[in-house]
Amino acid sequence: MRDNVVKDKSFKFAIRVVNLYKYLSEDKREFILSKQLLKSATSVGANVAEAQHATSKKDFANKMAIASKEANETKYWLELLRETDYLTDEQFDSIYKDCIEIVKLLVSIVKNSNTSK
Protein backbone atom coordinates (compact mmCIF):
# COMPACT_ATOMS: atom_id res chain seq x y z
CA MET A 1 0.00 0.00 0.00
CA ARG A 2 1.34 3.43 -0.98
CA ASP A 3 1.89 6.11 1.59
CA ASN A 4 -0.53 8.98 1.25
CA VAL A 5 1.40 11.99 2.53
CA VAL A 6 -1.39 14.55 2.34
CA LYS A 7 -3.88 12.21 4.01
CA ASP A 8 -1.45 11.42 6.83
CA LYS A 9 -0.41 15.04 7.33
CA SER A 10 -3.98 16.35 7.28
CA PHE A 11 -5.06 13.71 9.82
CA LYS A 12 -2.17 14.51 12.17
CA PHE A 13 -2.87 18.21 11.70
CA ALA A 14 -6.53 17.66 12.64
CA ILE A 15 -5.43 15.92 15.83
CA ARG A 16 -3.21 18.89 16.70
CA VAL A 17 -6.08 21.30 16.09
CA VAL A 18 -8.49 19.24 18.21
CA ASN A 19 -5.97 19.44 21.05
CA LEU A 20 -5.51 23.16 20.43
CA TYR A 21 -9.29 23.60 20.52
CA LYS A 22 -9.43 21.86 23.90
CA TYR A 23 -6.71 24.17 25.21
CA LEU A 24 -8.36 27.32 23.85
CA SER A 25 -11.81 26.46 25.14
CA GLU A 26 -10.76 25.06 28.53
CA ASP A 27 -7.77 27.22 29.47
CA LYS A 28 -8.34 30.44 27.53
CA ARG A 29 -12.16 30.29 27.60
CA GLU A 30 -12.25 31.19 23.91
CA PHE A 31 -15.11 29.48 22.07
CA ILE A 32 -16.00 31.28 18.84
CA LEU A 33 -12.71 31.56 16.96
CA SER A 34 -11.49 28.19 18.18
CA LYS A 35 -14.69 26.51 16.98
CA GLN A 36 -14.23 28.04 13.53
CA LEU A 37 -10.64 26.79 13.52
CA LEU A 38 -11.79 23.32 14.55
CA LYS A 39 -14.38 23.16 11.78
CA SER A 40 -12.10 24.28 8.97
CA ALA A 41 -9.05 22.27 10.05
CA THR A 42 -10.91 19.00 10.47
CA SER A 43 -12.69 19.58 7.18
CA VAL A 44 -9.33 19.51 5.38
CA GLY A 45 -8.68 15.90 6.32
CA ALA A 46 -12.30 14.90 5.82
CA ASN A 47 -12.26 16.18 2.23
CA VAL A 48 -8.91 14.52 1.54
CA ALA A 49 -10.34 11.24 2.85
CA GLU A 50 -13.44 11.66 0.66
CA ALA A 51 -11.24 12.33 -2.37
CA GLN A 52 -9.64 8.92 -1.93
CA HIS A 53 -12.96 7.37 -2.94
CA ALA A 54 -13.92 9.87 -5.61
CA THR A 55 -16.12 8.64 -8.43
CA SER A 56 -14.11 10.42 -11.13
CA LYS A 57 -11.02 12.56 -11.68
CA LYS A 58 -13.25 15.63 -11.65
CA ASP A 59 -14.77 14.57 -8.31
CA PHE A 60 -11.26 13.97 -6.92
CA ALA A 61 -10.07 17.40 -8.06
CA ASN A 62 -13.17 19.03 -6.60
CA LYS A 63 -12.73 17.40 -3.17
CA MET A 64 -9.06 18.38 -3.10
CA ALA A 65 -9.96 21.95 -4.10
CA ILE A 66 -12.41 22.10 -1.19
CA ALA A 67 -9.70 20.76 1.13
CA SER A 68 -7.37 23.48 -0.15
CA LYS A 69 -9.94 26.19 0.54
CA GLU A 70 -10.52 24.84 4.05
CA ALA A 71 -6.76 24.81 4.68
CA ASN A 72 -6.55 28.46 3.62
CA GLU A 73 -9.45 29.29 5.92
CA THR A 74 -7.61 27.50 8.71
CA LYS A 75 -4.60 29.76 8.10
CA TYR A 76 -6.88 32.76 8.60
CA TRP A 77 -8.23 31.52 11.95
CA LEU A 78 -4.73 30.70 13.19
CA GLU A 79 -3.51 34.17 12.23
CA LEU A 80 -6.49 35.77 13.95
CA LEU A 81 -5.92 33.75 17.12
CA ARG A 82 -2.29 34.88 17.18
CA GLU A 83 -3.09 38.53 16.54
CA THR A 84 -5.68 38.52 19.35
CA ASP A 85 -3.16 37.00 21.78
CA TYR A 86 -4.91 33.66 22.22
CA LEU A 87 -1.80 31.97 20.80
CA THR A 88 1.77 32.80 21.62
CA ASP A 89 4.19 33.23 18.73
CA GLU A 90 5.73 29.88 19.61
CA GLN A 91 2.36 28.07 19.62
CA PHE A 92 1.39 29.76 16.39
CA ASP A 93 4.66 29.10 14.54
CA SER A 94 4.57 25.40 15.22
CA ILE A 95 1.06 24.70 13.97
CA TYR A 96 1.11 27.35 11.23
CA LYS A 97 4.12 25.68 9.58
CA ASP A 98 2.14 22.44 9.39
CA CYS A 99 -0.82 24.29 7.89
CA ILE A 100 1.34 25.98 5.24
CA GLU A 101 2.86 22.63 4.29
CA ILE A 102 -0.61 21.12 3.81
CA VAL A 103 -1.74 24.13 1.76
CA LYS A 104 1.26 23.75 -0.54
CA LEU A 105 0.63 20.02 -0.99
CA LEU A 106 -3.04 20.58 -1.77
CA VAL A 107 -2.36 23.41 -4.22
CA SER A 108 0.08 21.17 -6.06
CA ILE A 109 -2.40 18.28 -6.14
CA VAL A 110 -5.20 20.52 -7.41
CA LYS A 111 -3.00 22.02 -10.13
CA ASN A 112 -1.82 18.58 -11.26
CA SER A 113 -5.36 17.21 -11.17
CA ASN A 114 -6.64 20.03 -13.36
CA THR A 115 -3.82 19.75 -15.90
CA SER A 116 -4.09 15.97 -16.30
CA LYS A 117 -7.64 15.92 -17.65
C-alpha positions as a LaTeX table, in Angstrom:
\begin{tabular}{lrrr}
\hline
Residue & $x$ (\AA) & $y$ (\AA) & $z$ (\AA) \\
\hline
Met1 & 0.00 & 0.00 & 0.00 \\
Arg2 & 1.34 & 3.43 & $-0.98$ \\
Asp3 & 1.89 & 6.11 & 1.59 \\
Asn4 & $-0.53$ & 8.98 & 1.25 \\
Val5 & 1.40 & 11.99 & 2.53 \\
Val6 & $-1.39$ & 14.55 & 2.34 \\
Lys7 & $-3.88$ & 12.21 & 4.01 \\
Asp8 & $-1.45$ & 11.42 & 6.83 \\
Lys9 & $-0.41$ & 15.04 & 7.33 \\
Ser10 & $-3.98$ & 16.35 & 7.28 \\
Phe11 & $-5.06$ & 13.71 & 9.82 \\
Lys12 & $-2.17$ & 14.51 & 12.17 \\
Phe13 & $-2.87$ & 18.21 & 11.70 \\
Ala14 & $-6.53$ & 17.66 & 12.64 \\
Ile15 & $-5.43$ & 15.92 & 15.83 \\
Arg16 & $-3.21$ & 18.89 & 16.70 \\
Val17 & $-6.08$ & 21.30 & 16.09 \\
Val18 & $-8.49$ & 19.24 & 18.21 \\
Asn19 & $-5.97$ & 19.44 & 21.05 \\
Leu20 & $-5.51$ & 23.16 & 20.43 \\
Tyr21 & $-9.29$ & 23.60 & 20.52 \\
Lys22 & $-9.43$ & 21.86 & 23.90 \\
Tyr23 & $-6.71$ & 24.17 & 25.21 \\
Leu24 & $-8.36$ & 27.32 & 23.85 \\
Ser25 & $-11.81$ & 26.46 & 25.14 \\
Glu26 & $-10.76$ & 25.06 & 28.53 \\
Asp27 & $-7.77$ & 27.22 & 29.47 \\
Lys28 & $-8.34$ & 30.44 & 27.53 \\
Arg29 & $-12.16$ & 30.29 & 27.60 \\
Glu30 & $-12.25$ & 31.19 & 23.91 \\
Phe31 & $-15.11$ & 29.48 & 22.07 \\
Ile32 & $-16.00$ & 31.28 & 18.84 \\
Leu33 & $-12.71$ & 31.56 & 16.96 \\
Ser34 & $-11.49$ & 28.19 & 18.18 \\
Lys35 & $-14.69$ & 26.51 & 16.98 \\
Gln36 & $-14.23$ & 28.04 & 13.53 \\
Leu37 & $-10.64$ & 26.79 & 13.52 \\
Leu38 & $-11.79$ & 23.32 & 14.55 \\
Lys39 & $-14.38$ & 23.16 & 11.78 \\
Ser40 & $-12.10$ & 24.28 & 8.97 \\
Ala41 & $-9.05$ & 22.27 & 10.05 \\
Thr42 & $-10.91$ & 19.00 & 10.47 \\
Ser43 & $-12.69$ & 19.58 & 7.18 \\
Val44 & $-9.33$ & 19.51 & 5.38 \\
Gly45 & $-8.68$ & 15.90 & 6.32 \\
Ala46 & $-12.30$ & 14.90 & 5.82 \\
Asn47 & $-12.26$ & 16.18 & 2.23 \\
Val48 & $-8.91$ & 14.52 & 1.54 \\
Ala49 & $-10.34$ & 11.24 & 2.85 \\
Glu50 & $-13.44$ & 11.66 & 0.66 \\
Ala51 & $-11.24$ & 12.33 & $-2.37$ \\
Gln52 & $-9.64$ & 8.92 & $-1.93$ \\
His53 & $-12.96$ & 7.37 & $-2.94$ \\
Ala54 & $-13.92$ & 9.87 & $-5.61$ \\
Thr55 & $-16.12$ & 8.64 & $-8.43$ \\
Ser56 & $-14.11$ & 10.42 & $-11.13$ \\
Lys57 & $-11.02$ & 12.56 & $-11.68$ \\
Lys58 & $-13.25$ & 15.63 & $-11.65$ \\
Asp59 & $-14.77$ & 14.57 & $-8.31$ \\
Phe60 & $-11.26$ & 13.97 & $-6.92$ \\
Ala61 & $-10.07$ & 17.40 & $-8.06$ \\
Asn62 & $-13.17$ & 19.03 & $-6.60$ \\
Lys63 & $-12.73$ & 17.40 & $-3.17$ \\
Met64 & $-9.06$ & 18.38 & $-3.10$ \\
Ala65 & $-9.96$ & 21.95 & $-4.10$ \\
Ile66 & $-12.41$ & 22.10 & $-1.19$ \\
Ala67 & $-9.70$ & 20.76 & 1.13 \\
Ser68 & $-7.37$ & 23.48 & $-0.15$ \\
Lys69 & $-9.94$ & 26.19 & 0.54 \\
Glu70 & $-10.52$ & 24.84 & 4.05 \\
Ala71 & $-6.76$ & 24.81 & 4.68 \\
Asn72 & $-6.55$ & 28.46 & 3.62 \\
Glu73 & $-9.45$ & 29.29 & 5.92 \\
Thr74 & $-7.61$ & 27.50 & 8.71 \\
Lys75 & $-4.60$ & 29.76 & 8.10 \\
Tyr76 & $-6.88$ & 32.76 & 8.60 \\
Trp77 & $-8.23$ & 31.52 & 11.95 \\
Leu78 & $-4.73$ & 30.70 & 13.19 \\
Glu79 & $-3.51$ & 34.17 & 12.23 \\
Leu80 & $-6.49$ & 35.77 & 13.95 \\
Leu81 & $-5.92$ & 33.75 & 17.12 \\
Arg82 & $-2.29$ & 34.88 & 17.18 \\
Glu83 & $-3.09$ & 38.53 & 16.54 \\
Thr84 & $-5.68$ & 38.52 & 19.35 \\
Asp85 & $-3.16$ & 37.00 & 21.78 \\
Tyr86 & $-4.91$ & 33.66 & 22.22 \\
Leu87 & $-1.80$ & 31.97 & 20.80 \\
Thr88 & 1.77 & 32.80 & 21.62 \\
Asp89 & 4.19 & 33.23 & 18.73 \\
Glu90 & 5.73 & 29.88 & 19.61 \\
Gln91 & 2.36 & 28.07 & 19.62 \\
Phe92 & 1.39 & 29.76 & 16.39 \\
Asp93 & 4.66 & 29.10 & 14.54 \\
Ser94 & 4.57 & 25.40 & 15.22 \\
Ile95 & 1.06 & 24.70 & 13.97 \\
Tyr96 & 1.11 & 27.35 & 11.23 \\
Lys97 & 4.12 & 25.68 & 9.58 \\
Asp98 & 2.14 & 22.44 & 9.39 \\
Cys99 & $-0.82$ & 24.29 & 7.89 \\
Ile100 & 1.34 & 25.98 & 5.24 \\
Glu101 & 2.86 & 22.63 & 4.29 \\
Ile102 & $-0.61$ & 21.12 & 3.81 \\
Val103 & $-1.74$ & 24.13 & 1.76 \\
Lys104 & 1.26 & 23.75 & $-0.54$ \\
Leu105 & 0.63 & 20.02 & $-0.99$ \\
Leu106 & $-3.04$ & 20.58 & $-1.77$ \\
Val107 & $-2.36$ & 23.41 & $-4.22$ \\
Ser108 & 0.08 & 21.17 & $-6.06$ \\
Ile109 & $-2.40$ & 18.28 & $-6.14$ \\
Val110 & $-5.20$ & 20.52 & $-7.41$ \\
Lys111 & $-3.00$ & 22.02 & $-10.13$ \\
Asn112 & $-1.82$ & 18.58 & $-11.26$ \\
Ser113 & $-5.36$ & 17.21 & $-11.17$ \\
Asn114 & $-6.64$ & 20.03 & $-13.36$ \\
Thr115 & $-3.82$ & 19.75 & $-15.90$ \\
Ser116 & $-4.09$ & 15.97 & $-16.30$ \\
Lys117 & $-7.64$ & 15.92 & $-17.65$ \\
\hline
\end{tabular}
